[in-house]
């Protein structure tokens, strides 16, 4: 006989992100014994727990309830930030460097597929929620577009100035008319008599 229960998952924990919900599911599974890890799934604002043994179910259910109390305070990982704010990884790096989003530290993990350990920034969920509520991604994109347009204007002006200076240099190197000999008079007469052949 299978025993099941459904536990509510607050939206403040997932921040509207399916990627964050998957991360929470991994965290909940990590807190369970190996045999029960596949019994937990997170979907649509709820955590589902199914187990075939009543005793194992009660122990797992208690651990899941304790974990759900603290799940809203779990740090937000980079991919989750990108999903929550609907930004690219390039924008995330740029905004982190510019101070629009603030890291609370780094975490280093050794993944099975990679030879080296990977270090990445983690973020405070309340800070990410404030960024999302303040519509800072849209404002940040507007600022970036204005900065890009200004940079292009400056580059175009600099290129125009360089072309103008190059044109003046060419004009300065051309031989002037002052150095030429004045035209000789009377050559038409020599030409008419055939002396210039």
XYZ file of C-alpha atoms in Angstrom:
197
model
C 0.000 0.000 0.000
C 1.340 3.404 -0.978
C 0.997 6.317 1.413
C 1.090 9.841 -0.027
C 0.864 13.394 1.199
C 0.964 16.823 -0.346
C 2.786 19.651 1.420
C 2.345 23.291 0.317
C 5.407 25.042 -1.081
C 5.222 28.820 -0.644
C 5.708 30.979 -3.734
C 8.272 33.003 -1.765
C 10.455 29.876 -1.880
C 10.291 29.224 -5.637
C 10.018 32.902 -6.701
C 7.984 31.732 -9.679
C 10.848 29.719 -11.158
C 10.619 26.105 -12.292
C 14.423 25.962 -12.146
C 14.310 27.038 -8.485
C 11.595 24.437 -7.804
C 13.910 21.731 -9.201
C 16.704 22.999 -6.946
C 14.382 22.808 -3.937
C 13.422 19.274 -4.948
C 17.114 18.291 -5.011
C 17.608 19.873 -1.572
C 14.599 17.978 -0.139
C 15.843 14.716 -1.628
C 19.297 15.317 -0.158
C 17.788 15.315 3.350
C 16.185 11.891 2.933
C 17.741 8.422 3.154
C 18.987 7.078 -0.170
C 16.087 4.604 -0.561
C 13.443 7.358 -0.178
C 15.005 10.071 -2.344
C 12.946 9.238 -5.413
C 9.715 9.470 -3.359
C 9.748 13.313 -3.312
C 8.714 15.540 -6.217
C 8.074 19.272 -6.347
C 5.510 20.649 -8.769
C 3.181 23.625 -9.043
C 3.562 25.043 -5.543
C 3.548 21.752 -3.675
C 5.844 18.977 -2.546
C 4.502 15.452 -3.055
C 5.741 12.570 -0.916
C 4.866 8.953 -1.705
C 6.201 5.913 0.147
C 5.233 2.268 0.312
C 5.983 1.796 4.023
C 4.052 3.748 6.665
C 6.986 3.966 9.100
C 9.399 5.235 6.443
C 6.703 7.626 5.226
C 6.252 9.198 8.690
C 10.017 9.736 9.145
C 10.397 11.165 5.636
C 7.335 13.375 6.067
C 8.741 14.873 9.270
C 12.090 15.617 7.616
C 10.372 17.214 4.614
C 8.217 19.431 6.870
C 11.321 20.651 8.738
C 13.124 21.312 5.460
C 10.158 23.233 4.001
C 10.287 25.650 6.944
C 13.818 26.667 5.913
C 13.557 26.288 2.143
C 12.689 29.966 1.513
C 16.094 30.953 2.929
C 18.118 28.687 0.631
C 20.590 30.655 -1.515
C 19.715 31.236 -5.156
C 22.076 29.711 -7.723
C 23.125 31.465 -10.962
C 20.836 29.498 -13.313
C 17.937 30.131 -10.958
C 18.685 33.878 -10.960
C 18.641 33.850 -14.761
C 15.296 32.020 -14.772
C 13.695 34.218 -12.083
C 14.804 37.525 -13.628
C 14.553 36.311 -17.264
C 18.100 37.413 -18.032
C 20.962 35.815 -19.929
C 24.171 34.616 -18.311
C 25.984 37.532 -20.003
C 23.579 39.987 -18.339
C 23.991 38.206 -14.992
C 27.787 38.557 -15.148
C 27.514 42.189 -16.256
C 24.984 43.075 -13.551
C 26.991 41.290 -10.877
C 30.090 43.240 -11.905
C 28.104 46.501 -12.041
C 26.487 45.946 -8.631
C 22.870 45.621 -9.798
C 22.683 42.183 -8.242
C 24.763 41.353 -5.190
C 26.376 38.063 -4.319
C 26.355 36.738 -0.758
C 29.386 34.564 -1.433
C 30.647 31.746 -3.579
C 30.244 28.012 -3.565
C 32.613 25.431 -5.021
C 31.376 22.031 -6.170
C 32.988 19.092 -7.895
C 30.700 17.780 -10.607
C 30.926 14.219 -11.847
C 31.260 15.216 -15.501
C 34.105 17.710 -14.955
C 37.714 17.212 -14.009
C 37.950 20.524 -12.144
C 35.828 21.962 -9.378
C 33.446 24.781 -10.351
C 33.115 27.969 -8.282
C 30.070 30.202 -8.704
C 28.317 33.057 -6.914
C 25.219 32.490 -4.799
C 22.555 35.088 -4.066
C 20.172 36.008 -1.261
C 16.574 35.098 -2.201
C 15.190 38.286 -0.577
C 17.562 40.444 -2.646
C 16.555 38.661 -5.874
C 12.899 39.113 -4.917
C 13.498 42.871 -4.388
C 15.206 43.103 -7.793
C 12.251 41.327 -9.386
C 9.637 43.441 -7.559
C 11.389 46.698 -8.483
C 11.368 45.663 -12.186
C 15.118 46.289 -12.203
C 15.772 43.943 -15.160
C 13.725 46.188 -17.476
C 15.324 49.340 -16.057
C 18.777 47.777 -16.380
C 18.152 46.900 -20.018
C 17.051 50.492 -20.722
C 20.234 51.831 -19.090
C 22.342 49.359 -21.078
C 20.657 50.407 -24.343
C 21.287 54.100 -23.600
C 24.922 53.413 -22.686
C 25.380 51.411 -25.891
C 23.839 54.193 -28.021
C 26.090 56.786 -26.339
C 29.141 54.594 -26.897
C 28.246 54.206 -30.586
C 27.786 57.984 -30.922
C 31.213 58.607 -29.363
C 32.833 55.998 -31.623
C 31.226 57.505 -34.732
C 32.392 61.006 -33.742
C 35.911 59.712 -33.081
C 35.998 57.950 -36.470
C 34.756 61.112 -38.232
C 37.443 63.177 -36.512
C 40.115 60.647 -37.529
C 38.935 60.787 -41.159
C 38.977 64.581 -41.115
C 42.510 64.657 -39.693
C 43.665 62.138 -42.293
C 42.206 64.318 -45.077
C 44.062 67.373 -43.727
C 47.334 65.435 -43.610
C 46.942 64.412 -47.266
C 46.215 68.003 -48.226
C 49.347 69.154 -46.372
C 51.542 66.679 -48.276
C 50.289 67.690 -51.774
C 52.734 69.882 -53.719
C 51.556 73.438 -53.790
C 51.123 75.616 -56.870
C 53.698 78.064 -55.473
C 56.543 75.631 -56.196
C 55.593 75.192 -59.911
C 57.128 77.140 -62.766
C 54.952 79.799 -64.320
C 53.641 78.921 -67.773
C 55.847 80.160 -70.597
C 54.385 82.612 -73.075
C 54.745 82.273 -76.822
C 54.766 78.507 -77.096
C 51.807 78.636 -79.500
C 54.032 80.348 -82.072
C 56.680 77.644 -81.867
C 53.949 74.990 -82.138
C 52.382 76.687 -85.174
C 55.725 76.716 -87.054
C 56.254 73.081 -86.181
C 59.363 73.626 -84.116
C 58.122 71.542 -81.147
C 57.870 68.283 -83.099
